[in-house]
Structure formats: structure tokens, C-alpha cells
CSV table of C-alpha atoms in Angstrom, one decimal:
chain,number,residue,atom,x,y,z
N,1,MET,CA,89.9,89.5,129.8
N,2,SER,CA,92.1,86.1,130.8
N,3,GLN,CA,93.6,86.1,134.3
N,4,ASP,CA,97.3,85.8,132.7
N,5,GLU,CA,96.3,89.4,131.3
N,6,LEU,CA,94.8,90.5,135.1
N,7,THR,CA,97.7,89.1,136.7
N,8,PHE,CA,99.7,91.1,134.1
N,9,ARG,CA,98.2,94.8,134.6
N,10,ALA,CA,98.3,94.3,138.3
N,11,ALA,CA,102.1,93.5,138.1
N,12,TYR,CA,103.2,96.2,135.6
N,13,TRP,CA,101.0,99.1,136.1
N,14,PRO,CA,103.5,100.1,139.5
N,15,VAL,CA,106.7,99.9,136.9
N,16,LEU,CA,105.0,102.6,134.6
N,17,LEU,CA,104.3,104.8,137.7
N,18,LEU,CA,108.1,104.1,138.7
N,19,ARG,CA,109.2,105.1,135.5
N,20,ALA,CA,107.4,108.3,135.5
N,21,LEU,CA,109.1,109.4,138.5
N,22,PRO,CA,112.5,110.2,137.3
N,23,ALA,CA,111.1,111.7,134.3
N,24,LEU,CA,109.0,114.1,136.0
N,25,ALA,CA,111.9,114.9,138.6
N,26,LEU,CA,113.9,115.4,136.0
N,27,ALA,CA,111.6,117.8,134.1
N,28,ALA,CA,110.9,119.7,137.3
N,29,PHE,CA,114.6,120.2,137.8
N,30,ILE,CA,115.3,121.5,134.7
N,31,THR,CA,112.6,123.8,134.7
N,32,PHE,CA,113.2,125.1,137.6
N,33,SER,CA,116.5,125.7,137.2
N,34,SER,CA,118.5,128.9,135.6
N,35,ASP,CA,121.8,126.8,134.8
N,36,HIS,CA,121.5,125.0,131.3
N,37,SER,CA,125.0,124.5,130.9
N,38,PRO,CA,126.0,121.1,129.5
N,39,ALA,CA,127.5,120.0,132.7
N,40,LEU,CA,124.1,120.5,134.2
N,41,GLY,CA,122.4,118.5,131.3
N,42,LEU,CA,124.3,115.9,131.6
N,43,VAL,CA,124.5,115.4,135.2
N,44,ALA,CA,120.3,115.7,135.2
N,45,PHE,CA,120.3,113.2,132.4
N,46,GLY,CA,122.7,110.6,134.1
N,47,ILE,CA,120.9,110.7,137.1
N,48,PHE,CA,117.3,109.9,135.2
N,49,ALA,CA,119.2,107.2,133.1
N,50,ILE,CA,120.3,105.2,135.8
N,51,LEU,CA,117.3,105.7,137.8
N,52,SER,CA,115.0,104.8,135.2
N,53,GLY,CA,117.7,102.0,133.6
N,54,LEU,CA,117.2,100.0,137.0
N,55,ILE,CA,113.4,100.0,137.2
N,56,THR,CA,113.1,99.1,133.6
N,57,ALA,CA,115.7,96.2,133.7
N,58,GLY,CA,115.2,95.1,137.2
N,59,LEU,CA,111.5,95.8,138.1
N,60,GLY,CA,110.2,95.8,134.6
N,61,ALA,CA,111.9,92.5,133.4
N,62,ARG,CA,110.4,91.0,136.5
N,63,ALA,CA,107.0,92.1,136.1
N,64,LEU,CA,107.1,90.9,132.2
N,65,ARG,CA,105.0,87.6,132.5
N,66,GLY,CA,102.4,85.9,131.0
N,67,PRO,CA,101.6,86.9,127.7
N,68,ALA,CA,104.5,89.5,127.8
N,69,ALA,CA,107.4,87.5,129.2
N,70,ARG,CA,108.6,87.4,125.5
N,71,LEU,CA,109.6,91.3,126.3
N,72,ARG,CA,111.6,90.7,129.2
N,73,THR,CA,114.9,90.2,127.8
N,74,ASN,CA,114.0,93.5,125.2
N,75,ALA,CA,113.5,95.2,128.8
N,76,ILE,CA,116.7,94.1,130.6
N,77,ALA,CA,118.8,95.4,127.6
N,78,GLN,CA,116.9,98.7,127.3
N,79,GLY,CA,117.6,99.2,131.1
N,80,ALA,CA,120.9,98.2,130.8
N,81,LEU,CA,121.9,100.3,127.9
N,82,THR,CA,120.1,103.4,130.0
N,83,VAL,CA,122.1,102.7,132.8
N,84,VAL,CA,125.3,102.5,130.6
N,85,ALA,CA,124.2,106.0,129.5
N,86,GLY,CA,123.7,107.3,132.4
N,87,VAL,CA,126.5,106.4,134.0
N,88,ALA,CA,128.6,107.6,130.4
N,89,ALA,CA,127.0,110.9,131.1
N,90,LEU,CA,128.1,111.5,134.7
N,91,LEU,CA,131.6,110.5,133.9
N,92,ALA,CA,131.9,113.0,131.0
N,93,ARG,CA,129.8,115.4,132.6
N,94,ASP,CA,132.5,118.1,132.2
N,95,GLY,CA,132.9,117.3,128.3
N,96,GLY,CA,130.6,120.0,126.8
N,97,VAL,CA,127.7,120.6,124.4
N,98,LEU,CA,129.1,117.7,122.1
N,99,VAL,CA,129.3,115.1,125.0
N,100,LEU,CA,125.4,116.2,125.8
N,101,LEU,CA,124.3,115.7,122.3
N,102,TYR,CA,126.2,113.3,121.5
N,103,VAL,CA,125.2,110.9,124.6
N,104,VAL,CA,121.7,112.0,124.7
N,105,SER,CA,121.2,111.3,120.7
N,106,VAL,CA,122.7,107.8,121.1
N,107,TRP,CA,120.5,106.8,123.8
N,108,ALA,CA,117.9,107.7,122.5
N,109,VAL,CA,118.1,106.5,119.2
N,110,VAL,CA,119.0,102.7,120.6
N,111,THR,CA,116.6,102.6,123.5
N,112,GLY,CA,114.1,104.6,121.6
N,113,PHE,CA,113.9,101.9,118.8
N,114,LEU,CA,114.0,98.8,120.8
N,115,GLU,CA,111.1,100.0,122.7
N,116,LEU,CA,109.3,100.9,119.8
N,117,VAL,CA,110.0,97.5,118.1
N,118,ALA,CA,109.1,95.5,121.6
N,119,GLY,CA,105.4,97.7,121.0
N,120,LEU,CA,104.7,96.8,117.6
N,121,ARG,CA,106.0,93.0,117.9
N,122,SER,CA,103.3,92.7,121.0
N,123,ARG,CA,100.7,94.9,119.4
N,124,GLY,CA,97.5,93.2,120.1
N,125,ARG,CA,98.6,90.3,122.4
N,126,VAL,CA,100.2,92.1,125.3
N,127,PRO,CA,98.4,94.9,127.3
N,128,GLY,CA,100.4,98.4,127.1
N,129,ALA,CA,101.8,97.6,123.5
N,130,THR,CA,100.7,100.9,122.5
N,131,ASP,CA,102.1,102.9,125.3
N,132,ALA,CA,105.4,101.5,124.7
N,133,ILE,CA,105.0,102.5,120.8
N,134,THR,CA,104.3,106.1,121.9
N,135,ILE,CA,107.1,106.0,124.6
N,136,GLY,CA,109.4,104.7,121.7
N,137,ALA,CA,108.4,106.9,119.5
N,138,LEU,CA,108.8,110.2,121.3
N,139,THR,CA,112.2,109.0,122.4
N,140,VAL,CA,113.3,108.3,118.8
N,141,VAL,CA,111.5,112.0,118.1
N,142,LEU,CA,114.1,113.3,120.9
N,143,ALA,CA,117.3,111.4,119.5
N,144,VAL,CA,116.2,113.5,115.7
N,145,ALA,CA,116.0,116.7,117.4
N,146,PHE,CA,119.1,116.6,119.1
N,147,LEU,CA,120.9,116.0,116.3
N,148,LEU,CA,119.5,118.7,114.6
N,149,VAL,CA,120.7,121.1,117.0
N,150,PRO,CA,124.2,122.6,116.1
N,151,PRO,CA,126.8,122.3,118.7
N,152,ASP,CA,127.9,125.8,117.8
N,153,LEU,CA,124.5,127.6,117.8
N,154,VAL,CA,124.7,130.8,119.1
N,155,VAL,CA,121.0,133.3,118.3
N,156,PRO,CA,121.0,136.6,120.4
N,157,TYR,CA,117.5,138.0,121.2
N,158,GLY,CA,115.8,140.8,123.7
N,159,GLY,CA,113.1,140.5,125.5
N,160,VAL,CA,110.4,142.3,126.1
N,161,GLU,CA,112.3,144.8,128.8
N,162,GLN,CA,115.0,144.6,125.9
N,163,ARG,CA,117.2,142.5,128.0
N,164,GLU,CA,119.9,141.1,125.8
N,165,GLY,CA,120.3,137.4,125.8
N,166,GLN,CA,121.4,134.6,123.6
N,167,LEU,CA,120.3,131.1,122.8
N,168,THR,CA,122.8,129.1,122.5
N,169,ALA,CA,123.0,125.1,121.8
N,170,PRO,CA,123.1,124.2,125.7
N,171,VAL,CA,120.2,125.9,126.4
N,172,VAL,CA,118.1,124.5,123.4
N,173,ALA,CA,119.7,120.8,124.3
N,174,VAL,CA,118.5,120.9,127.8
N,175,GLY,CA,115.4,122.4,127.3
N,176,LEU,CA,114.5,119.8,125.0
N,177,LEU,CA,115.6,117.1,127.3
N,178,GLY,CA,113.1,118.6,130.3
N,179,ALA,CA,110.2,119.2,127.5
N,180,TYR,CA,110.9,115.5,126.8
N,181,ALA,CA,111.1,113.9,130.6
N,182,ALA,CA,107.5,116.0,131.0
N,183,ILE,CA,105.6,114.6,128.1
N,184,VAL,CA,107.2,111.0,129.3
N,185,GLY,CA,106.7,111.4,132.5
N,186,VAL,CA,102.6,112.5,132.7
N,187,PHE,CA,102.0,109.8,129.5
N,188,LEU,CA,103.5,106.8,131.9
N,189,VAL,CA,101.2,108.0,134.9
N,190,ILE,CA,98.2,108.2,132.8
N,191,ALA,CA,99.0,104.6,131.2
N,192,ALA,CA,100.0,103.3,134.8
N,193,LEU,CA,96.9,104.7,136.0
N,194,SER,CA,94.7,103.0,133.0
N,195,MET,CA,96.6,99.8,133.3
N,196,LYS,CA,95.6,99.8,136.7
N,197,TRP,CA,91.8,100.7,136.4
N,198,GLY,CA,91.5,98.2,133.8
N,199,THR,CA,92.9,95.5,136.3
N,200,SER,CA,89.2,96.0,137.9
N,201,THR,CA,87.1,96.5,135.3
N,202,PRO,CA,86.3,92.8,134.9
N,203,ALA,CA,85.8,92.1,138.6
N,204,ALA,CA,83.7,94.8,139.0
N,205,THR,CA,81.5,93.8,135.9
N,206,SER,CA,81.3,90.3,137.2
N,207,ALA,CA,80.0,91.6,140.9
N,208,ALA,CA,77.2,93.6,139.2
N,209,ASP,CA,76.5,91.1,136.8
N,210,ALA,CA,76.3,88.1,139.3
N,211,PRO,CA,72.9,89.3,140.8
N,212,ARG,CA,71.1,89.7,137.4
N,213,THR,CA,72.4,86.2,136.2
N,214,ILE,CA,70.9,84.9,139.6
N,215,GLU,CA,67.2,86.4,139.4
N,216,SER,CA,67.5,85.4,135.5
N,217,ALA,CA,67.8,81.6,136.7
N,218,SER,CA,65.1,82.0,139.0
């Protein structure tokens, strides 16, 4: 492992961990909220997107150095578009389910494609490229799922206790957003820790091999 790669890993794993925090917070908020209205979905997504976008465009772009320097422009574009989507969601928080489906699906298509392409282009050359491919693919899947939700969806159901209710488009959309955030958040934590531990492996190996090398020489 080259020194440039070690430097990149040491600088970038905290960015992955920070990116996980807004996603996990969004997942927890949606999970424990009884309100799955379009307004809540837009506000929750808006806050998540602004925080995530600032981390990606700011800290992420700054940490992209060495073999990953070529991805800096992509990270800035992805982060900026995410912030714009978050601001749009907050401004249109009273727009209803159509706005929720539109804003999230457009954001997911564009940013998911950007991250997916960046990962594919840097695979084999930049540490964490596979992680970018996975996150990009998950984001594109979210876009497809949102596009498949009928805005007028209303499905009556009865629970075990025979309590009647309805499964509506806002409930499905907000639930999908929460599931996506949970999966991506957990994945980012794993990716961050894997990259962090990868920075110490070569050093530890060298330290362990040093005595053997000296003994062999003597």
C-alpha cells in the first residue's frame, strides 16, 4: 500500500462516518415518528440533504487527495445538488405527496448516478470505489422505488386487533426514505471503519515483520 493511499484513507474515513450521521438520524426520526405525512417527509429529507450535501461537498472534496483527487469535482457537484434538493424540499414542505415524490426521485437519480459513475471510473485505483458504487446503486434504487409509488395510492387494511387503516402514498414514500437512510447509514459506518482499520494494517504488519527481518539478517 503506497503512502498516498495511506494518507487518503486516513483523511477520508472520517468523512464516510460523518456522512453516516445524517442518514442514521433521518432513519431514527422516521422510525419513531407516527406522522408519515408529505410535510414531515419533505422537512426530514430537507434537513438530511443539506447536512449530507455540506459534508460531501466540503469535507469530502477536501479529503479527496492523492489517487482520488480526480473525484473532487464530482464530490462538489454531488454535494451542491444535494444541498439544493434539501433547500427545495424545505421551501416546498407544504406541496404534498407529488412534490415529495418528485424532489426525492430527481435528487436520487442525479446524485446516485454521479456517485455510481465516480465509483466505476475509479474502481481499482481509488480506495473506497466499491463503497461509492454500492451507495450510488442504492440511491438509484430509491429513485426507482419512488417513481413506482402511485401518488393516489390508498390501500385499506385491518390489523390483528381489527383496527382499520389505510396504506397511502405518503406513508409508503416516507417509509422507503427511512429504510434507505437506515441501510445507507449502516453501510457508511461499516465502510468508514473498514477504511480506518486499513490505514493501520500495513504499519502493524511492518512492525511485526521488523524483528524477524533483523533476526534473519543476523
